[in-house]
XYZ file of C-alpha atoms in Angstrom:
577
model
C 96.431 86.481 109.429
C 95.557 87.726 105.968
C 95.189 85.737 102.784
C 95.244 87.182 99.316
C 92.095 86.456 97.389
C 92.638 83.997 94.583
C 96.326 83.381 95.310
C 97.476 79.783 94.717
C 99.708 77.728 96.968
C 99.660 80.233 99.843
C 98.276 78.189 102.710
C 99.795 77.007 105.947
C 100.405 73.314 106.682
C 97.467 73.120 109.050
C 95.199 74.836 106.543
C 96.340 72.568 103.721
C 95.860 69.384 105.714
C 92.450 70.501 106.924
C 91.605 71.443 103.349
C 92.680 68.006 102.122
C 90.610 66.311 104.797
C 87.592 68.450 103.990
C 87.833 67.593 100.284
C 87.963 63.892 101.140
C 85.024 64.138 103.509
C 82.977 66.198 101.060
C 83.539 63.714 98.223
C 82.614 60.873 100.523
C 79.422 62.661 101.596
C 78.426 63.245 97.985
C 78.961 59.602 97.103
C 77.080 58.438 100.148
C 74.389 61.091 100.478
C 71.838 58.535 101.630
C 73.591 58.288 104.987
C 71.839 60.569 107.449
C 73.770 63.132 109.510
C 75.201 61.725 112.718
C 74.754 58.069 111.715
C 78.338 57.220 110.781
C 78.876 53.615 109.815
C 81.871 51.549 110.779
C 83.335 52.196 107.312
C 82.928 55.982 107.775
C 84.949 55.826 110.956
C 87.574 53.703 109.273
C 88.021 56.195 106.434
C 88.507 59.049 108.901
C 91.115 57.025 110.770
C 92.989 56.244 107.557
C 92.906 59.898 106.467
C 94.428 60.922 109.809
C 97.094 58.245 109.549
C 98.153 59.260 106.019
C 98.387 62.885 107.089
C 100.572 61.887 110.047
C 103.301 60.831 107.647
C 103.301 64.187 105.828
C 103.292 66.084 109.099
C 106.127 63.989 110.469
C 108.501 64.801 107.584
C 107.635 68.500 107.392
C 107.824 69.006 111.157
C 111.311 67.492 111.347
C 112.526 69.555 108.374
C 111.149 72.704 110.011
C 112.862 71.843 113.296
C 116.226 71.248 111.588
C 116.092 74.626 109.795
C 115.116 76.490 112.961
C 117.824 74.809 115.043
C 120.785 74.645 112.681
C 120.752 77.837 110.589
C 121.086 80.337 113.506
C 124.167 78.448 114.752
C 126.165 79.609 111.748
C 127.616 82.893 110.652
C 125.832 84.173 107.564
C 129.048 83.720 105.567
C 128.932 80.008 106.444
C 125.396 79.515 105.126
C 126.508 78.613 101.647
C 124.623 76.954 98.822
C 126.448 73.697 99.559
C 125.592 73.908 103.258
C 121.877 74.370 102.576
C 121.857 71.675 99.883
C 123.172 69.161 102.400
C 121.126 70.343 105.387
C 117.845 68.615 104.453
C 119.505 65.530 103.015
C 121.558 64.696 106.082
C 121.530 61.455 108.031
C 120.383 63.474 111.048
C 117.190 64.449 109.241
C 116.522 60.845 108.236
C 117.269 59.617 111.759
C 114.855 62.095 113.367
C 112.105 61.248 110.889
C 112.666 57.547 111.565
C 112.567 58.052 115.339
C 109.271 59.919 115.209
C 107.884 57.375 112.762
C 108.693 54.471 115.085
C 106.854 56.206 117.928
C 103.778 57.226 115.942
C 103.351 54.709 113.086
C 100.612 52.798 114.911
C 98.001 55.553 115.076
C 95.423 53.357 116.820
C 95.020 49.603 117.377
C 93.740 49.035 113.825
C 95.332 51.930 111.852
C 98.925 52.700 110.866
C 100.916 54.705 108.358
C 104.132 54.366 106.425
C 106.252 57.025 104.733
C 106.795 55.737 101.216
C 109.304 58.412 100.181
C 110.305 62.024 100.619
C 112.809 64.425 99.086
C 114.019 67.998 99.588
C 116.054 69.876 96.986
C 117.419 73.418 97.067
C 115.615 75.150 94.204
C 117.028 78.645 94.686
C 119.788 80.359 96.652
C 120.509 84.096 96.560
C 122.728 86.483 98.482
C 122.242 90.223 98.693
C 124.800 92.636 100.109
C 123.519 95.908 101.582
C 126.497 97.831 102.961
C 127.628 95.849 106.015
C 124.821 93.277 105.944
C 124.544 90.138 103.842
C 121.225 88.339 103.450
C 120.859 84.758 102.269
C 117.501 83.644 100.860
C 116.570 80.095 99.935
C 113.743 77.954 98.564
C 113.451 74.191 98.946
C 111.015 72.107 96.920
C 109.739 68.918 98.505
C 107.739 65.814 97.641
C 106.335 63.566 100.374
C 104.326 60.393 99.879
C 102.631 58.806 102.882
C 100.244 55.883 103.121
C 97.633 55.334 105.817
C 95.948 51.974 106.067
C 93.870 49.644 108.202
C 95.844 46.793 109.714
C 92.729 44.648 109.780
C 90.839 43.377 106.751
C 87.465 44.592 107.951
C 87.236 46.991 106.249
C 90.331 46.780 103.997
C 91.193 50.452 103.329
C 94.287 52.472 102.447
C 94.935 56.086 101.362
C 98.097 57.354 99.720
C 98.748 61.116 99.960
C 101.394 62.859 97.860
C 102.171 66.441 98.877
C 104.460 68.760 96.920
C 105.398 72.357 97.672
C 108.043 74.785 98.870
C 109.826 75.837 102.050
C 111.177 79.394 102.015
C 113.274 81.406 104.401
C 116.282 83.649 104.850
C 119.143 84.449 107.191
C 120.931 87.729 107.732
C 123.250 89.527 110.117
C 121.192 91.143 112.831
C 121.235 94.929 112.791
C 120.895 96.998 115.950
C 118.142 98.920 114.148
C 115.973 95.811 114.596
C 115.371 96.737 118.246
C 112.582 98.974 119.449
C 114.648 99.392 122.620
C 118.133 98.171 123.488
C 120.109 99.111 126.589
C 123.447 97.884 127.819
C 122.478 98.807 131.370
C 118.797 99.255 132.065
C 119.286 102.126 134.458
C 119.769 105.827 134.102
C 123.356 107.058 133.909
C 123.375 107.627 137.684
C 122.263 104.036 138.390
C 118.597 104.820 139.085
C 116.263 101.940 138.183
C 113.973 102.401 135.202
C 110.542 100.857 135.766
C 108.351 99.505 133.004
C 104.789 100.213 134.134
C 101.252 99.799 132.816
C 101.922 102.900 130.690
C 104.729 101.037 128.884
C 103.911 99.578 125.471
C 106.531 98.257 123.063
C 105.755 96.758 119.665
C 109.213 95.582 118.569
C 112.058 93.531 120.088
C 113.361 94.754 123.462
C 116.685 93.690 124.987
C 118.994 94.661 127.807
C 122.394 93.351 128.819
C 121.339 94.318 132.316
C 118.248 93.655 134.413
C 114.692 94.854 133.751
C 112.349 96.288 136.384
C 108.583 95.683 136.049
C 105.627 97.263 137.823
C 102.002 96.255 137.218
C 101.199 95.329 133.576
C 103.630 96.665 130.956
C 102.879 95.368 127.449
C 105.329 93.842 124.955
C 104.051 92.543 121.624
C 107.407 91.148 120.508
C 110.313 89.228 121.996
C 111.833 90.525 125.237
C 115.233 89.356 126.473
C 117.647 90.088 129.286
C 121.200 88.874 129.816
C 120.477 88.596 133.533
C 118.610 85.582 134.926
C 116.271 87.667 137.050
C 114.303 90.915 137.152
C 112.998 93.441 139.640
C 109.299 93.490 140.502
C 107.884 96.552 142.193
C 105.743 94.660 144.709
C 108.447 92.149 145.651
C 110.431 93.436 148.624
C 109.647 97.019 147.545
C 111.490 96.443 144.282
C 114.842 96.074 146.029
C 115.484 92.389 145.357
C 115.616 90.680 141.970
C 113.535 87.579 141.380
C 114.140 84.787 138.852
C 110.636 84.923 137.405
C 108.542 86.478 134.633
C 105.940 87.917 137.039
C 105.199 88.320 140.701
C 101.961 87.862 142.590
C 98.696 89.369 141.424
C 100.062 92.833 140.670
C 103.327 92.680 138.726
C 102.275 90.690 135.678
C 103.916 91.957 132.486
C 102.259 90.940 129.237
C 104.824 89.156 127.049
C 103.070 88.174 123.836
C 106.207 86.476 122.463
C 107.861 85.524 125.696
C 110.545 86.820 128.043
C 113.979 85.198 127.784
C 116.104 85.546 130.906
C 119.775 84.650 130.764
C 119.945 85.542 127.083
C 123.201 86.007 125.208
C 124.853 89.342 125.917
C 125.103 91.570 122.852
C 128.057 93.950 122.894
C 127.608 97.492 121.663
C 130.197 98.725 119.118
C 133.323 100.331 120.514
C 133.803 102.704 117.582
C 132.221 104.052 114.418
C 135.247 103.248 112.265
C 133.172 101.091 109.918
C 130.846 104.017 109.261
C 133.840 106.361 108.864
C 135.329 104.042 106.242
C 132.000 103.872 104.374
C 131.693 107.660 104.307
C 135.190 107.952 102.833
C 134.464 105.412 100.099
C 136.566 102.645 101.608
C 135.898 98.960 102.209
C 134.754 98.369 105.812
C 135.463 94.638 105.605
C 139.061 94.864 104.425
C 140.099 98.333 105.651
C 138.942 98.130 109.253
C 142.044 96.315 110.464
C 144.235 99.207 109.254
C 142.756 101.542 111.911
C 144.313 100.572 115.238
C 144.865 103.953 116.905
C 144.020 107.619 116.595
C 147.145 108.131 114.506
C 146.313 105.366 112.021
C 142.749 106.661 111.931
C 143.972 110.124 110.881
C 146.332 108.569 108.365
C 143.462 106.644 106.796
C 141.254 109.742 106.600
C 143.981 111.821 104.958
C 144.826 109.067 102.487
C 141.186 108.792 101.378
C 140.868 112.565 101.065
C 143.956 112.729 98.861
C 145.953 114.694 101.450
C 149.539 114.304 102.600
C 149.526 111.370 105.001
C 150.545 112.144 108.582
C 149.184 111.683 112.115
C 147.210 114.952 112.221
C 143.482 115.254 111.505
C 142.610 117.103 108.291
C 141.637 120.759 108.378
C 138.064 121.559 109.301
C 135.829 121.479 106.278
C 133.056 119.818 104.282
C 134.622 117.319 101.886
C 133.026 116.215 98.610
C 135.819 114.099 97.113
C 134.364 111.216 99.088
C 131.290 111.106 96.810
C 133.530 110.720 93.763
C 135.238 107.830 95.566
C 131.917 106.021 95.979
C 131.455 107.123 99.569
C 129.188 109.523 101.382
C 129.922 112.925 102.896
C 132.758 113.596 105.342
C 132.924 116.660 107.596
C 135.902 117.441 109.773
C 134.898 119.450 112.856
C 131.545 120.407 114.370
C 128.634 121.102 112.012
C 124.855 121.456 111.786
C 122.677 119.677 109.228
C 119.197 120.292 107.891
C 117.451 117.834 105.603
C 114.798 118.796 103.082
C 113.823 118.768 99.414
C 113.705 121.308 96.609
C 110.803 122.356 94.384
C 111.589 119.428 92.068
C 111.228 116.949 94.914
C 114.963 116.206 95.069
C 116.681 115.600 98.408
C 118.617 118.529 99.867
C 121.209 118.433 102.675
C 122.249 121.812 104.075
C 125.488 121.489 106.067
C 126.809 124.497 107.960
C 130.196 124.830 109.626
C 130.998 128.233 111.052
C 130.392 130.804 108.318
C 130.450 128.174 105.539
C 127.251 126.598 104.262
C 127.218 123.879 101.607
C 123.923 122.825 100.021
C 123.899 119.298 98.568
C 121.137 118.555 96.051
C 120.810 114.833 95.361
C 119.372 114.011 91.944
C 118.849 110.276 92.301
C 117.158 109.899 88.909
C 120.145 111.404 87.077
C 122.783 109.989 89.460
C 124.159 113.479 90.077
C 124.979 115.593 93.104
C 125.119 119.383 93.010
C 127.039 121.137 95.787
C 126.604 124.870 96.209
C 128.948 126.729 98.544
C 128.489 130.485 98.442
C 128.136 131.422 94.761
C 130.015 128.380 93.468
C 128.257 125.168 92.393
C 130.029 121.955 91.472
C 128.460 118.952 89.721
C 129.428 115.386 90.688
C 128.489 112.441 88.489
C 127.568 110.269 91.451
C 125.334 110.380 94.516
C 126.379 109.805 98.152
C 126.165 106.253 99.489
C 124.000 107.435 102.395
C 126.619 107.799 105.146
C 127.282 111.308 106.475
C 130.161 111.330 108.952
C 130.896 114.362 111.109
C 134.275 113.988 112.803
C 133.150 116.184 115.675
C 129.791 117.135 117.211
C 126.557 117.590 115.287
C 125.280 120.734 116.963
C 121.896 120.711 115.240
C 119.934 118.332 113.016
C 116.360 118.602 111.755
C 114.217 118.486 108.640
C 112.456 116.142 106.220
C 113.975 112.915 104.915
C 113.059 112.856 101.217
C 111.249 109.732 100.048
C 114.231 108.178 98.186
C 116.828 108.744 100.902
C 118.458 106.117 103.108
C 120.824 107.921 105.476
C 123.046 107.156 108.442
C 124.183 110.324 110.179
C 127.179 109.844 112.471
C 128.672 112.263 114.942
C 131.905 111.210 116.587
C 130.859 113.245 119.590
C 127.342 114.261 120.639
C 124.348 114.856 118.365
C 121.625 117.410 119.154
C 118.176 117.198 117.547
C 116.821 120.738 117.492
C 113.564 120.444 115.539
C 111.259 117.856 114.008
C 112.777 115.120 111.835
C 110.098 113.603 109.627
C 109.983 111.098 106.804
C 108.383 112.343 103.607
C 106.620 108.960 103.364
C 105.408 107.729 106.739
C 106.347 104.024 107.100
C 104.233 103.328 110.161
C 100.870 102.520 108.513
C 101.004 98.912 107.344
C 100.324 99.877 103.753
C 103.470 102.061 103.708
C 106.033 99.436 104.707
C 107.540 99.690 101.241
C 108.659 103.246 102.055
C 112.349 103.761 101.217
C 113.146 106.824 103.341
C 115.057 105.847 106.446
C 117.377 107.575 108.906
C 119.788 106.317 111.511
C 121.507 108.733 113.910
C 124.615 107.513 115.709
C 126.680 109.347 118.342
C 129.926 107.490 119.025
C 131.391 109.146 122.096
C 128.580 111.390 123.327
C 124.845 111.507 123.889
C 121.967 112.144 121.549
C 120.261 115.215 122.947
C 116.643 116.023 122.108
C 116.348 119.793 122.420
C 113.087 121.100 120.874
C 112.869 124.873 120.246
C 111.859 127.158 123.140
C 110.785 130.765 123.178
C 112.382 133.425 125.346
C 110.240 132.351 128.304
C 111.206 128.711 127.934
C 107.894 127.533 126.484
C 107.945 124.974 123.638
C 107.881 126.954 120.394
C 107.998 124.199 117.779
C 105.000 123.254 115.663
C 102.732 120.588 117.110
C 103.443 117.172 115.573
C 99.953 115.988 116.583
C 97.360 118.791 116.590
C 94.619 116.308 117.544
C 95.492 116.727 121.241
C 96.186 119.889 123.271
C 99.823 119.009 123.987
C 102.663 120.298 121.843
C 104.261 117.087 120.569
C 107.695 116.704 119.006
C 108.379 114.143 116.248
C 111.541 112.216 115.417
C 111.458 109.651 112.607
C 114.728 107.750 113.027
C 116.624 104.981 114.750
C 118.733 106.613 117.475
C 121.934 105.034 118.793
C 124.300 106.181 121.538
C 126.508 103.177 122.410
C 128.433 105.001 125.146
C 125.762 107.384 126.402
C 122.033 108.058 126.443
C 119.246 109.360 124.242
C 117.761 112.055 126.436
C 115.704 115.242 126.438
C 118.013 118.130 127.266
C 117.124 119.806 130.585
C 114.398 117.177 131.070
C 114.015 117.964 134.764
C 113.778 121.756 134.435
C 112.315 122.714 131.048
C 108.660 123.716 130.824
C 106.463 120.735 130.067
C 105.772 119.963 126.401
C 103.723 117.130 124.972
C 105.252 113.815 123.948
C 108.259 112.909 121.862
C 106.722 110.900 119.023
C 109.477 108.508 117.956
C 108.981 106.407 114.840
C 111.916 104.050 115.060
C 113.936 102.774 118.001
C 116.532 103.599 120.649
C 119.828 101.796 121.280
C 121.960 103.167 124.109
C 124.278 102.310 126.964
C 121.870 103.642 129.596
C 118.223 104.584 129.576
C 117.779 108.326 129.042
C 115.240 110.519 130.802
C 112.616 112.488 128.866
C 110.763 114.259 131.677
C 109.524 114.189 135.249
C 105.985 113.305 136.243
C 105.265 114.337 139.822
C 101.713 115.237 140.808
C 102.635 118.850 141.420
C 105.066 119.606 138.607
C 105.736 117.960 135.264
C 108.712 118.851 133.138
C 110.185 117.800 129.807
C 108.291 115.453 127.471
C 106.427 112.184 127.574
C 107.139 109.203 125.317
C 105.013 108.046 122.408
C 107.000 105.416 120.541
C 106.014 103.638 117.324
C 108.053 100.717 116.069
C 109.127 100.798 112.430
C 108.326 97.242 111.355
C 110.570 97.536 108.311
C 113.431 96.902 110.737
C 112.051 93.399 111.353
C 112.157 92.773 107.609
C 115.927 93.242 107.273
C 115.717 96.921 106.380
C 118.109 99.281 108.128
C 119.934 102.573 107.613
C 123.059 102.155 105.434
C 126.132 100.878 107.287
C 124.269 100.960 110.610
C 126.049 98.805 113.228
C 125.286 95.084 113.372
C 125.289 92.684 116.328
C 127.098 89.878 114.491
C 124.314 87.418 115.297
C 122.461 85.436 112.633
C 118.727 86.023 112.361
C 116.671 83.249 110.793
C 113.343 84.261 109.272
C 110.665 82.130 107.680
C 108.934 82.810 104.401
C 109.497 86.040 102.525
C 108.702 89.695 103.209
C 105.705 89.437 100.875
C 104.556 86.139 102.351
C 105.874 85.370 105.854
C 104.841 81.711 105.901
C 107.538 79.061 105.977
C 105.525 76.484 104.037
C 103.606 76.362 100.778
C 101.681 73.294 99.647
C 101.326 73.495 95.891
C 99.723 70.131 95.250
C 97.850 67.612 97.396
C 96.888 64.289 95.801
C 94.907 61.459 97.397
C 94.475 57.917 96.131
C 92.170 55.446 97.830
C 92.668 51.711 97.552
């Protein structure tokens, strides 16, 4: 845990209480310096007991308030967490009742020492809501004042201490985005039903979930929460891995390392059935209000044509790269298969090169001037707006690669499959802790098909792409993105036959129906690629690609992004009597 040098009011409850106790003890030692070390008098012991008792009252109130926030907020939809709701939450009779119950059980700290809570109050000091495409985030700050008195119940010695603590409680709630997961599978098997084993080579640094059943061998490592909708898991050394066991480990061998726990029997999280919300965003529509108008393929085509300004009928529009959507406040819409390359020009502006058949359109995004230039052949048009970040290809994306310019937040959607054919890299790498403020982000979503990873090969089948990590002898392949295939897999193409490369370095996460294969690893012949995954911690801080699918669940977080501590103690006063 890091603390900023010289910053006020940025200490945890435990730190603040210890600090208050230390101040009291230090003052007492200065006033009574003639007392030798280790020779505490009866009065010294009494003062310590009274200090502890007074602190018990403060801890009681804050602990109950913390419990109420943790328990109640996630029960609600984000739209239900209103200013009125939060204002009433910490002034409810339930809060008072819980504080009273704990007080009655703990008020007599020891046979001669007790405490009483003189008063306490919580008020909602700030309430804000921020809308980012499909996700709403609520942030709040409570200010509190708590006065607690510790005292000796005997008159020898007659001592009492009144502590008044004031400070803030901060937190937020938002709709969970699928991008939050380092790994999410609907069924934790390959498409053919083969079990996928997490082994000692497995290391995940973000949330991991499956609607199915995990399989563990030896000591896989998970630094964040792990959850499974099933109540049991497979363990390699239990009945040869053929029978599931309702446990978090088995024997001396299969002992996964869960640093934040393993929840079995967790709530199932359904993957989205369609990408209609993303389609609507790309066309400049309103995903909240327009979604109900798309109930079939015919109504889907009608909606597309209406937004493109075409005659409305049940047929899809003609193949093409449409720019009217940007004028409408949307993104970019492409009807039919296409390839896309991301990059930047010599002025540092983002460039999207979209090719369909013999037609290539080059989009230059001038964020500073709020302009988009589209060059097709010798013709260039200027649009007094920039895309909203959603690129929707109503077909297959046959190739995608390139550099995501530092200002770009993009969700690339293919209604069918998506094929990654060369490196995809962020201009600003978000993985080092100091770069978590990086803006560039990419989500890739394939609605009906798979996401294929197909690095370049030479005529003999050898990997021919540049090495993403020249520090080792392998030829590694980098993808900086969150990859989602809700009805398929994210998989290396020809994983079981292509000549062995290095590792796929993924900076992001994978969400898919089944677990996709990257390579084979027999002792005699290795094919495909290994895995080297790095979690993008921005996803834990409510950052996600624009209009990326959400789970519908409410995530409750404590503190702020800049200071992830739920409690601040701004003032701590002590009065002896």
